[in-house]
Short mmCIF file of C-alpha atoms in Angstrom, two decimals:
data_model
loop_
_atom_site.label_atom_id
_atom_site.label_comp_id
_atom_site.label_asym_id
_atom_site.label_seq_id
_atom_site.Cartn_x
_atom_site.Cartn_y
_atom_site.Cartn_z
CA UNK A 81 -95.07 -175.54 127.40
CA UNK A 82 -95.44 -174.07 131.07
CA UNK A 83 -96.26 -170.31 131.41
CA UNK A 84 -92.79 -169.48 132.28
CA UNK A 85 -91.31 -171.03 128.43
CA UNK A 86 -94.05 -168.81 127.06
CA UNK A 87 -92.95 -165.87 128.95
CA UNK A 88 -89.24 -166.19 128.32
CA UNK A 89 -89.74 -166.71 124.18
CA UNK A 90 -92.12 -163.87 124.58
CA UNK A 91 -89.32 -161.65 125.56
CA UNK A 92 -86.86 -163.00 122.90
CA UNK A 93 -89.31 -162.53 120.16
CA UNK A 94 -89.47 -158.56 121.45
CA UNK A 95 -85.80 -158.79 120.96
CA UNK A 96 -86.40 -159.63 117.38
CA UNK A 97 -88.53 -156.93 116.69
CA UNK A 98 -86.45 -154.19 118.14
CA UNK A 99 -83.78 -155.57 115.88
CA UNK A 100 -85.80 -155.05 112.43
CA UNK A 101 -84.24 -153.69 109.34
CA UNK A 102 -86.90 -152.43 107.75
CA UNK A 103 -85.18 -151.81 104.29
CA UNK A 104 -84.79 -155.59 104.59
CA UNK A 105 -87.65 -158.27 103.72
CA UNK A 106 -86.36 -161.31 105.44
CA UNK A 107 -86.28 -159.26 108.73
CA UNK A 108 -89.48 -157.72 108.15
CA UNK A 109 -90.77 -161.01 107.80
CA UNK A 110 -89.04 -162.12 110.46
CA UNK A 111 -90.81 -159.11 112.69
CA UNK A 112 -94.52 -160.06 111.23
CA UNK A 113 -93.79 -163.71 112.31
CA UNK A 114 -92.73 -162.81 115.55
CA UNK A 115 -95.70 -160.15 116.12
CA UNK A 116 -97.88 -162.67 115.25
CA UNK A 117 -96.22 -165.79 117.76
CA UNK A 118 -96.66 -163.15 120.40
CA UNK A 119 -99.83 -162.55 120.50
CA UNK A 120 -100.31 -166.33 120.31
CA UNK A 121 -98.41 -166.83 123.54
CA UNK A 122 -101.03 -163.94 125.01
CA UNK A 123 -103.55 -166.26 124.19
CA UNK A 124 -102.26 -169.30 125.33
CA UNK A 125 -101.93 -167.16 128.15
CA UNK A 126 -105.12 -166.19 129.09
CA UNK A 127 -106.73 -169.65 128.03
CA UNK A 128 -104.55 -170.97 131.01
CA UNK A 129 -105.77 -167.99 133.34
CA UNK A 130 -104.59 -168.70 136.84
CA UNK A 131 -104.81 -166.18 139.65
CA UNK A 132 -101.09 -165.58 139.05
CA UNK A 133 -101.38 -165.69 135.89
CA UNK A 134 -101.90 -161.84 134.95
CA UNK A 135 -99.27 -160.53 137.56
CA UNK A 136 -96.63 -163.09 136.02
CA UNK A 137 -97.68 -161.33 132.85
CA UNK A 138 -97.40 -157.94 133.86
CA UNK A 139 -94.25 -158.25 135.01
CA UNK A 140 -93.17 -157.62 131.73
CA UNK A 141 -94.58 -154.10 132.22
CA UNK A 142 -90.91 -153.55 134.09
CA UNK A 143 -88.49 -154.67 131.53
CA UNK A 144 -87.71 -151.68 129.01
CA UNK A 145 -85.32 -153.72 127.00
CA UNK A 146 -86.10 -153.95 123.33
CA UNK A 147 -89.49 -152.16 124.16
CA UNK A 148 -90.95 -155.60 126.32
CA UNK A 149 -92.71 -153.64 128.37
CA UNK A 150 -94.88 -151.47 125.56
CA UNK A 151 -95.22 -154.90 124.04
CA UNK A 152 -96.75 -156.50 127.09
CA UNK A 153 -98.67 -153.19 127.82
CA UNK A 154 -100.38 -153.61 124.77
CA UNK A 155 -101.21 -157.02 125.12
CA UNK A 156 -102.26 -156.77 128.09
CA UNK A 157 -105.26 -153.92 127.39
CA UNK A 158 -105.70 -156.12 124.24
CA UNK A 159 -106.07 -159.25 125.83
CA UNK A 160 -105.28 -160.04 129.26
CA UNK A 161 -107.76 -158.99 132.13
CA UNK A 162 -106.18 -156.89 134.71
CA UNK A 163 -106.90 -154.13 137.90
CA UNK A 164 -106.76 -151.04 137.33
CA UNK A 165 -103.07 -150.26 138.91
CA UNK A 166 -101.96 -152.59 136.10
CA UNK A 167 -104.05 -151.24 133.15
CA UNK A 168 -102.46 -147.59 134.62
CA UNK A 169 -99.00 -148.92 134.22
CA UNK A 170 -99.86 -150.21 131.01
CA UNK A 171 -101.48 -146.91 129.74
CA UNK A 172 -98.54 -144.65 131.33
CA UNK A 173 -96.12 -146.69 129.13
CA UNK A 174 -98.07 -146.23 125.90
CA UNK A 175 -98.89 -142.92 126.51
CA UNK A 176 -95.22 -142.48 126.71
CA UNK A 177 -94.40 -143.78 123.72
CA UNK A 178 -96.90 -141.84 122.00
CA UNK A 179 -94.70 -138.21 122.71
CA UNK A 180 -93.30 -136.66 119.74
CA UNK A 181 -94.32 -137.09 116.12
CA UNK A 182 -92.12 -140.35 114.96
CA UNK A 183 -93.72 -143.13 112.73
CA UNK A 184 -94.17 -145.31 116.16
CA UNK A 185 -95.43 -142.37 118.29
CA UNK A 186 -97.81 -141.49 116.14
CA UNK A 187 -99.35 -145.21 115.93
CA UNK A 188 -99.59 -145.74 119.16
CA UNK A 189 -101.55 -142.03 119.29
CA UNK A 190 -104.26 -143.62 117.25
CA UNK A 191 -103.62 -147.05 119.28
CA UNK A 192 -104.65 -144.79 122.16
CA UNK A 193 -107.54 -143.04 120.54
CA UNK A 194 -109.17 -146.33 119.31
CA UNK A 195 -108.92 -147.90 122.97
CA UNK A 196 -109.99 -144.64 124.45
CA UNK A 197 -112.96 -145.05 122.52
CA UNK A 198 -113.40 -148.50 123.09
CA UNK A 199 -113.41 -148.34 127.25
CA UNK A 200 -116.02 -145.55 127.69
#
């Protein structure tokens, strides 16, 4: 599968995680499967680093729709090596997210915290 298969299921398994039910199993499940095929694709990713390779990626980082871009920000501080205009980007969107005191923004305050700690 090229990079640009892996790119386009990557988005559609976003799209199944913004459409979770959480007060139902089988699309909980569905989510956790999904979360976890992602971060597969990452990897086959960045085993088949190219020089394009991360800018293909974070292209991502410009597609709100069912949260894509916080997805592939997170990845991409996870996984994927970047500059530092990218890992900005990246950061600006979870920092974002992190406003408020919901469930999500609240995880990715201590998502933030941890990596803060991490990159000293």
């Amino acid at each position: 599968m090229i990079k640009k298969d892996l790119i386009e299921e990557y988005k559609s398994l976003a799209a199944t995680c913004a459409c979770t039910d959480y007060s139902d199993k089988a699309s909980v499940k569905s989510r956790n499967k999904a979360v976890g095929r992602m971060y597969k694709i990452v990897e086959a990713i960045a085993n088949e680093q190219t020089p394009e390779t991360p800018n293909e990626f974070a292209d991502l980082l410009d597609i709100p729709e069912h949260k894509i871009s916080l997805w592939a920000a997170v990845h991409i501080l996870e996984r994927l090596p970047t500059d530092k205009e990218k890992e900005e980007k990246a950061l600006t969107i979870i920092k974002t997210e992190s406003q408020g005191d919901s469930a999500d923004a609240i995880g990715y305050q201590f998502w933030l915290k941890n990596w803060n700690e991490n990159n000293k």
